[in-house]
mmCIF file of C-alpha atoms and ligand atoms in Angstrom:
data_model
loop_
_atom_site.group_PDB
_atom_site.id
_atom_site.type_symbol
_atom_site.label_atom_id
_atom_site.label_comp_id
_atom_site.label_asym_id
_atom_site.label_seq_id
_atom_site.Cartn_x
_atom_site.Cartn_y
_atom_site.Cartn_z
ATOM 1 C CA TRP A 123 0.000 0.000 0.000
ATOM 2 C CA ALA A 124 1.047 3.557 -0.598
ATOM 3 C CA GLN A 125 2.875 4.902 2.430
ATOM 4 C CA GLY A 126 0.633 7.268 4.368
ATOM 5 C CA ALA A 127 -2.503 6.250 2.457
ATOM 6 C CA PRO A 128 -5.672 6.338 4.576
ATOM 7 C CA PHE A 129 -7.467 3.112 5.450
ATOM 8 C CA LYS A 130 -10.983 3.547 4.057
ATOM 9 C CA ILE A 131 -14.107 1.932 5.466
ATOM 10 C CA GLY A 132 -17.150 2.227 3.204
ATOM 11 C CA LEU A 133 -20.132 2.046 5.545
ATOM 12 C CA ILE A 134 -23.354 1.556 3.587
ATOM 13 C CA LEU A 135 -26.499 1.971 5.681
ATOM 14 C CA PRO A 136 -30.177 2.871 5.394
ATOM 15 C CA MET A 137 -30.039 6.462 6.703
ATOM 16 C CA THR A 138 -33.506 7.351 5.359
ATOM 17 C CA GLY A 139 -36.693 5.372 4.708
ATOM 18 C CA GLN A 140 -38.251 2.485 6.585
ATOM 19 C CA GLN A 141 -34.960 1.181 8.057
ATOM 20 C CA ALA A 142 -33.529 4.594 9.019
ATOM 21 C CA THR A 143 -33.202 3.790 12.719
ATOM 22 C CA THR A 144 -30.777 0.986 11.808
ATOM 23 C CA GLY A 145 -28.556 3.444 9.969
ATOM 24 C CA ARG A 146 -28.776 6.030 12.715
ATOM 25 C CA GLN A 147 -27.804 3.491 15.392
ATOM 26 C CA ILE A 148 -24.915 1.939 13.460
ATOM 27 C CA GLU A 149 -23.413 5.228 12.296
ATOM 28 C CA ALA A 150 -23.538 6.591 15.859
ATOM 29 C CA ALA A 151 -21.876 3.425 17.186
ATOM 30 C CA ALA A 152 -19.127 3.493 14.550
ATOM 31 C CA ARG A 153 -18.391 7.147 15.353
ATOM 32 C CA LEU A 154 -18.345 6.345 19.079
ATOM 33 C CA TRP A 155 -15.857 3.537 18.462
ATOM 34 C CA ILE A 156 -13.568 5.934 16.569
ATOM 35 C CA ALA A 157 -13.934 8.654 19.231
ATOM 36 C CA GLN A 158 -12.975 6.153 21.938
ATOM 37 C CA ASN A 159 -10.190 4.342 20.073
ATOM 38 C CA GLY A 160 -8.687 7.024 17.877
ATOM 39 C CA ASP A 161 -8.630 7.414 14.091
ATOM 40 C CA THR A 162 -5.135 6.033 13.578
ATOM 41 C CA VAL A 163 -4.502 2.271 13.603
ATOM 42 C CA ALA A 164 -1.027 0.780 13.096
ATOM 43 C CA GLY A 165 0.083 4.031 11.512
ATOM 44 C CA ARG A 166 -2.869 4.247 9.118
ATOM 45 C CA LYS A 167 -5.372 7.069 9.326
ATOM 46 C CA VAL A 168 -8.872 5.562 9.311
ATOM 47 C CA GLU A 169 -11.440 7.244 7.086
ATOM 48 C CA LEU A 170 -15.125 6.381 7.473
ATOM 49 C CA ILE A 171 -17.246 6.994 4.380
ATOM 50 C CA VAL A 172 -20.973 6.724 5.131
ATOM 51 C CA LYS A 173 -23.444 6.188 2.260
ATOM 52 C CA ASP A 174 -27.246 6.003 2.406
ATOM 53 C CA ASP A 175 -28.733 3.119 0.409
ATOM 54 C CA THR A 176 -32.315 3.867 1.622
ATOM 55 C CA SER A 177 -32.440 0.071 2.145
ATOM 56 C CA LEU A 178 -32.957 -0.556 -1.584
ATOM 57 C CA PRO A 179 -30.597 -3.383 -2.634
ATOM 58 C CA ASP A 180 -30.008 -1.909 -6.119
ATOM 59 C CA GLN A 181 -28.700 1.216 -4.391
ATOM 60 C CA THR A 182 -26.562 -0.828 -2.024
ATOM 61 C CA ARG A 183 -24.983 -2.608 -4.994
ATOM 62 C CA ARG A 184 -24.393 0.644 -6.908
ATOM 63 C CA LEU A 185 -22.829 2.333 -3.864
ATOM 64 C CA ALA A 186 -20.610 -0.664 -3.107
ATOM 65 C CA GLN A 187 -19.369 -0.732 -6.696
ATOM 66 C CA GLU A 188 -18.603 2.991 -6.547
ATOM 67 C CA LEU A 189 -16.821 2.679 -3.190
ATOM 68 C CA VAL A 190 -14.657 -0.193 -4.411
ATOM 69 C CA VAL A 191 -13.834 1.191 -7.871
ATOM 70 C CA ASN A 192 -13.590 4.948 -7.263
ATOM 71 C CA GLU A 193 -12.830 5.309 -3.565
ATOM 72 C CA LYS A 194 -10.762 2.101 -3.396
ATOM 73 C CA VAL A 195 -12.114 1.322 0.058
ATOM 74 C CA ASP A 196 -10.231 -1.280 2.100
ATOM 75 C CA VAL A 197 -13.364 -2.635 3.760
ATOM 76 C CA LEU A 198 -17.110 -2.555 3.053
ATOM 77 C CA ALA A 199 -19.445 -2.595 6.048
ATOM 78 C CA GLY A 200 -23.009 -1.948 7.243
ATOM 79 C CA MET A 201 -25.806 -3.801 5.378
ATOM 80 C CA GLY A 202 -29.078 -2.816 7.076
ATOM 81 C CA ILE A 203 -31.166 -5.611 5.604
ATOM 82 C CA THR A 204 -30.539 -9.048 4.136
ATOM 83 C CA PRO A 205 -31.258 -8.136 0.482
ATOM 84 C CA SER A 206 -28.562 -5.432 0.696
ATOM 85 C CA ALA A 207 -25.966 -7.875 2.020
ATOM 86 C CA MET A 208 -26.871 -10.406 -0.695
ATOM 87 C CA ALA A 209 -26.602 -7.722 -3.401
ATOM 88 C CA VAL A 210 -23.066 -6.756 -2.299
ATOM 89 C CA ALA A 211 -21.725 -10.300 -1.711
ATOM 90 C CA PRO A 212 -20.589 -10.843 -5.356
ATOM 91 C CA ILE A 213 -18.781 -7.470 -5.328
ATOM 92 C CA ALA A 214 -16.943 -8.448 -2.139
ATOM 93 C CA THR A 215 -15.893 -11.746 -3.730
ATOM 94 C CA GLN A 216 -14.802 -10.305 -7.092
ATOM 95 C CA SER A 217 -12.869 -7.386 -5.601
ATOM 96 C CA LYS A 218 -11.552 -9.401 -2.610
ATOM 97 C CA THR A 219 -12.903 -6.740 -0.269
ATOM 98 C CA PRO A 220 -13.944 -7.768 3.268
ATOM 99 C CA LEU A 221 -17.648 -7.117 3.886
ATOM 100 C CA VAL A 222 -18.452 -6.725 7.588
ATOM 101 C CA VAL A 223 -22.187 -7.341 8.036
ATOM 102 C CA MET A 224 -23.298 -5.328 11.075
ATOM 103 C CA ALA A 225 -27.111 -5.646 10.878
ATOM 104 C CA ALA A 226 -28.509 -8.199 8.425
ATOM 105 C CA ALA A 227 -29.247 -11.529 10.107
ATOM 106 C CA THR A 228 -30.414 -14.241 7.679
ATOM 107 C CA SER A 229 -28.383 -17.371 8.362
ATOM 108 C CA SER A 230 -27.188 -17.914 4.783
ATOM 109 C CA ILE A 231 -25.565 -14.471 4.321
ATOM 110 C CA THR A 232 -22.095 -15.612 5.418
ATOM 111 C CA GLU A 233 -22.230 -18.375 2.795
ATOM 112 C CA ALA A 234 -22.780 -15.830 -0.002
ATOM 113 C CA SER A 235 -19.095 -14.778 -0.025
ATOM 114 C CA PRO A 236 -15.848 -15.936 1.621
ATOM 115 C CA PHE A 237 -15.166 -12.215 2.240
ATOM 116 C CA ILE A 238 -18.205 -11.767 4.527
ATOM 117 C CA VAL A 239 -17.692 -11.564 8.294
ATOM 118 C CA ARG A 240 -20.751 -10.990 10.524
ATOM 119 C CA THR A 241 -20.977 -9.111 13.826
ATOM 120 C CA SER A 242 -24.784 -8.873 14.112
ATOM 121 C CA PHE A 243 -26.577 -12.173 14.884
ATOM 122 C CA THR A 244 -28.701 -14.800 13.143
ATOM 123 C CA LEU A 245 -32.432 -15.387 13.473
ATOM 124 C CA PRO A 246 -31.995 -19.158 14.001
ATOM 125 C CA GLN A 247 -29.757 -18.392 17.035
ATOM 126 C CA VAL A 248 -32.433 -16.430 18.838
ATOM 127 C CA SER A 249 -35.573 -18.249 17.609
ATOM 128 C CA VAL A 250 -34.477 -21.680 18.826
ATOM 129 C CA ALA A 251 -33.898 -20.340 22.352
ATOM 130 C CA LEU A 252 -37.452 -19.053 22.571
ATOM 131 C CA ALA A 253 -38.904 -22.333 21.229
ATOM 132 C CA ASP A 254 -37.091 -24.139 24.078
ATOM 133 C CA TRP A 255 -38.387 -21.696 26.686
ATOM 134 C CA ALA A 256 -42.051 -21.570 25.583
ATOM 135 C CA PRO A 257 -43.294 -25.148 26.207
ATOM 136 C CA LYS A 258 -41.645 -25.174 29.656
ATOM 137 C CA ASN A 259 -43.821 -22.166 30.430
ATOM 138 C CA ASN A 260 -47.140 -23.599 29.297
ATOM 139 C CA ILE A 261 -46.991 -22.059 25.842
ATOM 140 C CA LYS A 262 -47.549 -25.013 23.521
ATOM 141 C CA ASN A 263 -49.891 -23.829 20.801
ATOM 142 C CA VAL A 264 -48.276 -20.936 18.948
ATOM 143 C CA VAL A 265 -49.154 -19.024 15.761
ATOM 144 C CA THR A 266 -46.151 -17.416 14.030
ATOM 145 C CA LEU A 267 -46.169 -14.011 12.345
ATOM 146 C CA VAL A 268 -43.051 -12.894 10.489
ATOM 147 C CA THR A 269 -41.961 -10.410 7.868
ATOM 148 C CA ASP A 270 -41.898 -12.178 4.531
ATOM 149 C CA TYR A 271 -38.188 -12.262 3.599
ATOM 150 C CA GLY A 272 -34.939 -13.978 4.637
ATOM 151 C CA PRO A 273 -34.748 -13.329 8.383
ATOM 152 C CA GLY A 274 -38.510 -13.825 8.877
ATOM 153 C CA ILE A 275 -38.466 -17.126 7.024
ATOM 154 C CA ASP A 276 -35.475 -18.253 9.140
ATOM 155 C CA ALA A 277 -37.273 -17.221 12.346
ATOM 156 C CA GLU A 278 -40.466 -19.036 11.344
ATOM 157 C CA LYS A 279 -38.652 -22.235 10.298
ATOM 158 C CA TYR A 280 -36.348 -22.548 13.302
ATOM 159 C CA PHE A 281 -38.978 -21.549 15.865
ATOM 160 C CA LYS A 282 -41.542 -23.932 14.411
ATOM 161 C CA GLU A 283 -39.256 -26.941 14.017
ATOM 162 C CA ARG A 284 -37.894 -26.580 17.535
ATOM 163 C CA LEU A 285 -41.300 -26.032 19.133
ATOM 164 C CA GLN A 286 -42.681 -29.114 17.371
ATOM 165 C CA PHE A 287 -39.603 -31.087 18.458
ATOM 166 C CA ASN A 288 -40.429 -29.990 22.013
ATOM 167 C CA GLY A 289 -44.000 -31.274 21.674
ATOM 168 C CA GLY A 290 -45.638 -27.962 20.785
ATOM 169 C CA LYS A 291 -47.872 -27.072 17.835
ATOM 170 C CA VAL A 292 -47.873 -24.326 15.214
ATOM 171 C CA PRO A 293 -51.385 -24.370 13.690
ATOM 172 C CA GLU A 294 -50.755 -21.388 11.392
ATOM 173 C CA SER A 295 -47.777 -19.421 10.046
ATOM 174 C CA LEU A 296 -48.497 -15.914 8.804
ATOM 175 C CA ARG A 297 -46.211 -13.649 6.760
ATOM 176 C CA VAL A 298 -46.498 -9.879 6.284
ATOM 177 C CA PRO A 299 -44.771 -7.895 3.523
ATOM 178 C CA LEU A 300 -41.523 -6.008 4.280
ATOM 179 C CA ARG A 301 -42.687 -2.779 2.637
ATOM 180 C CA ASN A 302 -45.562 -0.908 4.327
ATOM 181 C CA PRO A 303 -46.867 -3.812 6.418
ATOM 182 C CA ASP A 304 -50.408 -3.711 7.814
ATOM 183 C CA PHE A 305 -50.620 -6.057 10.796
ATOM 184 C CA ALA A 306 -54.359 -5.619 11.489
ATOM 185 C CA PRO A 307 -55.829 -8.361 9.264
ATOM 186 C CA PHE A 308 -53.194 -10.844 10.483
ATOM 187 C CA LEU A 309 -53.857 -10.062 14.131
ATOM 188 C CA GLN A 310 -57.607 -10.508 13.576
ATOM 189 C CA LYS A 311 -56.891 -13.962 12.210
ATOM 190 C CA VAL A 312 -54.730 -14.789 15.256
ATOM 191 C CA ARG A 313 -57.559 -13.667 17.566
ATOM 192 C CA ASP A 314 -59.901 -16.100 15.890
ATOM 193 C CA LEU A 315 -57.379 -18.960 16.175
ATOM 194 C CA LYS A 316 -56.882 -18.285 19.937
ATOM 195 C CA PRO A 317 -53.418 -19.835 20.372
ATOM 196 C CA ASP A 318 -51.537 -19.728 23.702
ATOM 197 C CA ALA A 319 -49.206 -17.213 22.143
ATOM 198 C CA LEU A 320 -48.254 -15.357 19.004
ATOM 199 C CA PHE A 321 -44.554 -15.553 18.027
ATOM 200 C CA VAL A 322 -43.386 -12.505 16.087
ATOM 201 C CA PHE A 323 -40.343 -11.444 14.093
ATOM 202 C CA VAL A 324 -40.327 -8.056 12.374
ATOM 203 C CA PRO A 325 -37.180 -6.095 11.489
ATOM 204 C CA SER A 326 -35.864 -3.324 13.698
ATOM 205 C CA GLY A 327 -38.138 -0.290 13.464
ATOM 206 C CA ALA A 328 -41.412 -2.181 12.942
ATOM 207 C CA GLY A 329 -41.857 -3.472 16.505
ATOM 208 C CA ALA A 330 -43.756 -0.479 17.891
ATOM 209 C CA ALA A 331 -46.490 -0.824 15.249
ATOM 210 C CA VAL A 332 -46.952 -4.531 16.047
ATOM 211 C CA MET A 333 -47.105 -3.818 19.760
ATOM 212 C CA LYS A 334 -49.640 -0.995 19.314
ATOM 213 C CA GLN A 335 -51.984 -3.076 17.170
ATOM 214 C CA PHE A 336 -51.611 -6.096 19.465
ATOM 215 C CA GLY A 337 -52.859 -3.880 22.299
ATOM 216 C CA GLU A 338 -55.594 -2.177 20.273
ATOM 217 C CA ARG A 339 -57.070 -5.508 19.170
ATOM 218 C CA GLY A 340 -57.230 -6.685 22.788
ATOM 219 C CA MET A 341 -55.119 -9.737 22.061
ATOM 220 C CA ASP A 342 -53.628 -9.813 25.555
ATOM 221 C CA LYS A 343 -57.097 -9.490 27.090
ATOM 222 C CA ALA A 344 -58.230 -12.423 24.924
ATOM 223 C CA GLY A 345 -55.522 -14.460 26.707
ATOM 224 C CA ILE A 346 -53.056 -14.553 23.800
ATOM 225 C CA LYS A 347 -49.477 -13.872 24.865
ATOM 226 C CA LEU A 348 -46.942 -12.151 22.676
ATOM 227 C CA ILE A 349 -43.493 -13.752 22.437
ATOM 228 C CA ALA A 350 -40.884 -12.494 20.003
ATOM 229 C CA THR A 351 -37.303 -12.131 18.936
ATOM 230 C CA GLY A 352 -35.732 -9.049 20.504
ATOM 231 C CA ASP A 353 -36.144 -7.185 17.212
ATOM 232 C CA VAL A 354 -39.728 -6.477 18.333
ATOM 233 C CA THR A 355 -38.926 -4.967 21.754
ATOM 234 C CA ASP A 356 -36.121 -3.015 20.082
ATOM 235 C CA ASP A 357 -34.306 -0.744 22.547
ATOM 236 C CA ASP A 358 -34.487 2.065 19.970
ATOM 237 C CA GLN A 359 -38.295 2.171 20.400
ATOM 238 C CA LEU A 360 -39.122 0.192 23.547
ATOM 239 C CA ASN A 361 -39.443 3.093 25.926
ATOM 240 C CA ASP A 362 -42.207 4.649 23.800
ATOM 241 C CA MET A 363 -44.251 1.450 23.435
ATOM 242 C CA GLY A 364 -46.196 1.908 26.646
ATOM 243 C CA ASP A 365 -47.539 -0.630 29.104
ATOM 244 C CA VAL A 366 -48.757 -3.060 26.420
ATOM 245 C CA ALA A 367 -45.089 -4.125 26.161
ATOM 246 C CA LEU A 368 -44.832 -4.992 29.869
ATOM 247 C CA ASN A 369 -43.977 -8.658 30.550
ATOM 248 C CA VAL A 370 -43.421 -9.512 26.901
ATOM 249 C CA VAL A 371 -40.792 -12.274 26.768
ATOM 250 C CA THR A 372 -38.215 -12.177 23.991
ATOM 251 C CA SER A 373 -34.917 -13.858 23.122
ATOM 252 C CA HIS A 374 -31.968 -11.891 21.778
ATOM 253 C CA HIS A 375 -28.217 -11.382 21.941
ATOM 254 C CA TYR A 376 -28.300 -7.811 23.235
ATOM 255 C CA SER A 377 -30.230 -5.724 25.733
ATOM 256 C CA ALA A 378 -29.269 -2.177 26.722
ATOM 257 C CA ALA A 379 -30.014 -3.433 30.250
ATOM 258 C CA HIS A 380 -27.317 -6.148 30.072
ATOM 259 C CA PRO A 381 -25.785 -5.874 33.549
ATOM 260 C CA SER A 382 -22.045 -5.889 32.787
ATOM 261 C CA PRO A 383 -19.585 -3.060 33.486
ATOM 262 C CA ALA A 384 -18.594 -3.051 29.795
ATOM 263 C CA ASN A 385 -22.205 -2.532 28.737
ATOM 264 C CA LYS A 386 -22.888 0.144 31.337
ATOM 265 C CA LYS A 387 -19.882 2.064 30.017
ATOM 266 C CA PHE A 388 -21.047 1.589 26.422
ATOM 267 C CA VAL A 389 -24.641 2.691 27.052
ATOM 268 C CA GLU A 390 -23.537 5.755 29.020
ATOM 269 C CA ALA A 391 -21.043 6.875 26.396
ATOM 270 C CA PHE A 392 -23.494 6.228 23.545
ATOM 271 C CA GLN A 393 -26.276 8.178 25.235
ATOM 272 C CA LYS A 394 -23.943 11.027 26.085
ATOM 273 C CA ALA A 395 -22.797 11.337 22.475
ATOM 274 C CA ASN A 396 -26.314 10.997 20.999
ATOM 275 C CA ARG A 397 -28.728 13.185 22.990
ATOM 276 C CA ASN A 398 -29.704 10.343 25.263
ATOM 277 C CA LEU A 399 -30.634 7.928 22.448
ATOM 278 C CA ARG A 400 -30.586 4.396 23.850
ATOM 279 C CA PRO A 401 -28.356 2.029 21.845
ATOM 280 C CA ASN A 402 -30.032 -1.057 20.402
ATOM 281 C CA PHE A 403 -28.692 -4.339 19.011
ATOM 282 C CA MET A 404 -27.873 -2.627 15.710
ATOM 283 C CA ALA A 405 -25.552 -0.206 17.499
ATOM 284 C CA VAL A 406 -23.745 -3.121 19.133
ATOM 285 C CA GLY A 407 -23.355 -4.892 15.769
ATOM 286 C CA GLY A 408 -21.768 -1.699 14.408
ATOM 287 C CA TYR A 409 -19.542 -1.103 17.441
ATOM 288 C CA ASP A 410 -18.254 -4.680 17.442
ATOM 289 C CA GLY A 411 -17.826 -4.561 13.659
ATOM 290 C CA MET A 412 -15.496 -1.574 14.055
ATOM 291 C CA ARG A 413 -13.513 -3.446 16.687
ATOM 292 C CA VAL A 414 -13.130 -6.449 14.374
ATOM 293 C CA ILE A 415 -11.891 -4.153 11.572
ATOM 294 C CA TYR A 416 -9.449 -2.293 13.887
ATOM 295 C CA GLU A 417 -8.024 -5.510 15.335
ATOM 296 C CA ALA A 418 -7.617 -7.016 11.859
ATOM 297 C CA LEU A 419 -5.776 -3.934 10.586
ATOM 298 C CA LYS A 420 -3.492 -4.078 13.641
ATOM 299 C CA LYS A 421 -2.741 -7.761 12.989
ATOM 300 C CA THR A 422 -1.631 -6.953 9.445
ATOM 301 C CA GLY A 423 0.673 -4.286 10.860
ATOM 302 C CA GLY A 424 -1.248 -1.588 9.004
ATOM 303 C CA LYS A 425 -0.728 -3.321 5.668
ATOM 304 C CA GLY A 426 -4.319 -4.438 5.180
ATOM 305 C CA GLY A 427 -5.245 -6.261 1.964
ATOM 306 C CA GLY A 428 -8.575 -8.069 1.598
ATOM 307 C CA PRO A 429 -7.576 -11.726 2.119
ATOM 308 C CA ALA A 430 -5.173 -10.850 4.988
ATOM 309 C CA LEU A 431 -7.838 -8.752 6.724
ATOM 310 C CA VAL A 432 -10.456 -11.534 6.500
ATOM 311 C CA GLU A 433 -7.912 -14.034 7.879
ATOM 312 C CA ALA A 434 -7.218 -11.640 10.761
ATOM 313 C CA MET A 435 -10.940 -11.247 11.468
ATOM 314 C CA LYS A 436 -11.445 -15.019 11.799
ATOM 315 C CA GLY A 437 -11.199 -16.357 15.320
ATOM 316 C CA GLN A 438 -11.295 -13.002 17.115
ATOM 317 C CA ILE A 439 -12.499 -13.254 20.719
ATOM 318 C CA PHE A 440 -13.476 -10.219 22.752
ATOM 319 C CA GLU A 441 -15.850 -8.833 25.316
ATOM 320 C CA SER A 442 -18.665 -6.919 23.657
ATOM 321 C CA PRO A 443 -21.349 -4.841 25.396
ATOM 322 C CA ARG A 444 -23.571 -7.893 24.659
ATOM 323 C CA GLY A 445 -21.197 -10.282 26.504
ATOM 324 C CA PRO A 446 -18.450 -12.586 25.151
ATOM 325 C CA VAL A 447 -18.161 -12.748 21.356
ATOM 326 C CA PHE A 448 -16.257 -15.128 19.100
ATOM 327 C CA ILE A 449 -15.925 -14.887 15.314
ATOM 328 C CA ASP A 450 -16.048 -18.528 14.214
ATOM 329 C CA ALA A 451 -13.091 -19.074 11.866
ATOM 330 C CA GLN A 452 -14.928 -21.769 9.872
ATOM 331 C CA THR A 453 -18.127 -19.855 9.213
ATOM 332 C CA ARG A 454 -16.995 -16.214 9.717
ATOM 333 C CA ASP A 455 -20.199 -15.880 11.720
ATOM 334 C CA VAL A 456 -20.721 -14.561 15.224
ATOM 335 C CA VAL A 457 -20.924 -16.894 18.253
ATOM 336 C CA HIS A 458 -22.400 -15.285 21.365
ATOM 337 C CA ASN A 459 -24.792 -15.703 24.277
ATOM 338 C CA VAL A 460 -28.539 -15.631 23.695
ATOM 339 C CA TYR A 461 -30.589 -14.188 26.543
ATOM 340 C CA LEU A 462 -34.194 -14.630 27.542
ATOM 341 C CA ARG A 463 -35.591 -11.267 28.616
ATOM 342 C CA LYS A 464 -38.799 -9.825 29.932
ATOM 343 C CA VAL A 465 -39.951 -6.209 29.540
ATOM 344 C CA GLU A 466 -40.016 -4.518 32.936
ATOM 345 C CA LYS A 467 -40.417 -0.971 34.158
ATOM 346 C CA LYS A 468 -37.528 0.437 36.177
ATOM 347 C CA ASP A 469 -37.345 4.080 37.264
ATOM 348 C CA GLY A 470 -40.215 4.851 34.890
ATOM 349 C CA GLN A 471 -38.457 3.370 31.862
ATOM 350 C CA LEU A 472 -39.074 0.134 29.961
ATOM 351 C CA TRP A 473 -36.167 -2.302 29.663
ATOM 352 C CA ASN A 474 -35.531 -5.814 28.337
ATOM 353 C CA VAL A 475 -34.428 -7.406 31.605
ATOM 354 C CA GLU A 476 -32.437 -10.636 31.128
ATOM 355 C CA PHE A 477 -33.559 -13.627 33.227
ATOM 356 C CA ASP A 478 -31.772 -16.547 31.569
ATOM 357 C CA VAL A 479 -28.842 -17.185 29.248
ATOM 358 C CA ILE A 480 -27.816 -19.824 26.726
ATOM 359 C CA LYS A 481 -24.057 -19.514 26.380
ATOM 360 C CA ASP A 482 -21.900 -19.418 23.240
ATOM 361 C CA VAL A 483 -24.632 -20.102 20.684
ATOM 362 C CA LYS A 484 -23.415 -20.928 17.171
ATOM 363 C CA ASP A 485 -25.714 -20.326 14.228
ATOM 364 C CA PRO A 486 -27.918 -23.449 14.040
ATOM 365 C CA GLY A 487 -28.429 -22.680 10.352
ATOM 366 C CA LYS A 488 -24.891 -23.699 9.423
ATOM 367 C CA THR A 489 -24.635 -27.234 8.112
ATOM 368 C CA LYS A 490 -20.944 -27.668 8.905
HETATM 369 C C1 DHB B 730 -32.717 -7.943 9.379
HETATM 370 C C2 DHB B 730 -33.079 -6.614 9.573
HETATM 371 C C3 DHB B 730 -33.462 -6.203 10.823
HETATM 372 O O1 DHB B 730 -33.825 -4.915 11.042
HETATM 373 C C4 DHB B 730 -33.486 -7.090 11.894
HETATM 374 O O2 DHB B 730 -33.878 -6.640 13.103
HETATM 375 C C5 DHB B 730 -33.119 -8.408 11.702
HETATM 376 C C6 DHB B 730 -32.742 -8.827 10.439
HETATM 377 C C7 DHB B 730 -32.347 -8.403 8.028
HETATM 378 O O3 DHB B 730 -32.822 -7.839 7.031
HETATM 379 O O4 DHB B 730 -31.562 -9.347 7.917
#
């Protein structure tokens, strides 16, 4: 590399549109990481280039191409939704550019390119944990409701298979569109079916609407519980959801209420830098993604280079605000704890309070 050349990270995120909170959280986390750890790594000045793909995969692809060809970025990162990550995977492969996936969470993403490394999570990881918890807590008959694309289909499949394995039943599986979803007709159907619970996955940003309509349709009063992946009780929105969210049980890899010193420090610093905005799981995916990039650059002695960086990302172990994290060298996917949490009110605020943990969960979606 040219002596003194900056190390460029092309961070492509949805900064506007339906997934804008994902972009806002990840950009803030990446900037916090740089503020805390400096903008020089192994002698290289780090330059963060943020681009808004509005969560349209054609835009993600166009921006990635431009960043690789014109800007000559050393690393691509971000990827707010699965279709964006899938659209960029061939570019990562052809240009030998590491692609650090900080948000998207369909299991198969890491198999789309040997240059993909993931710091977010996978839907199978969190869905299986909830399907183990439910039948032990008298929730045996469950209708599923997911957003109709990669992560939703993963959530539905892994929740359903595991619940059935545990002796439970899934009489109906409902899917809502990603763009402009209307949950009302689906919730009406669930009311008529009267299951013990409704299992929900929707992407970050859509949880508040689900929660509101669940309350408005009197589902809880009809005796139907809501259980979900933590995407629904998203820390970005949770505090504004109101009492309908109280006692909702979810499974996820990150809660802003995670009671570790490292997380307390992270949440405080994030809120201080962002007008009190509470970090969510997207922020943690972005923060940890920056760490993985920094550590990899250090390991190459500042030299970088796509294949060397990916090699240096594999096998990294560190303490994240979410708890211990391991980047599996075989799959390039994240291994971490999955927590069972319940929404509780503390000091007038709503939090996902962890009450159980399944340690070091690998993605169950990987065949090898
Ligand atoms: C994906 C997006 C989300 O906002 C989320 O919470 C989980 C998964 C995705 O598109 O992969």
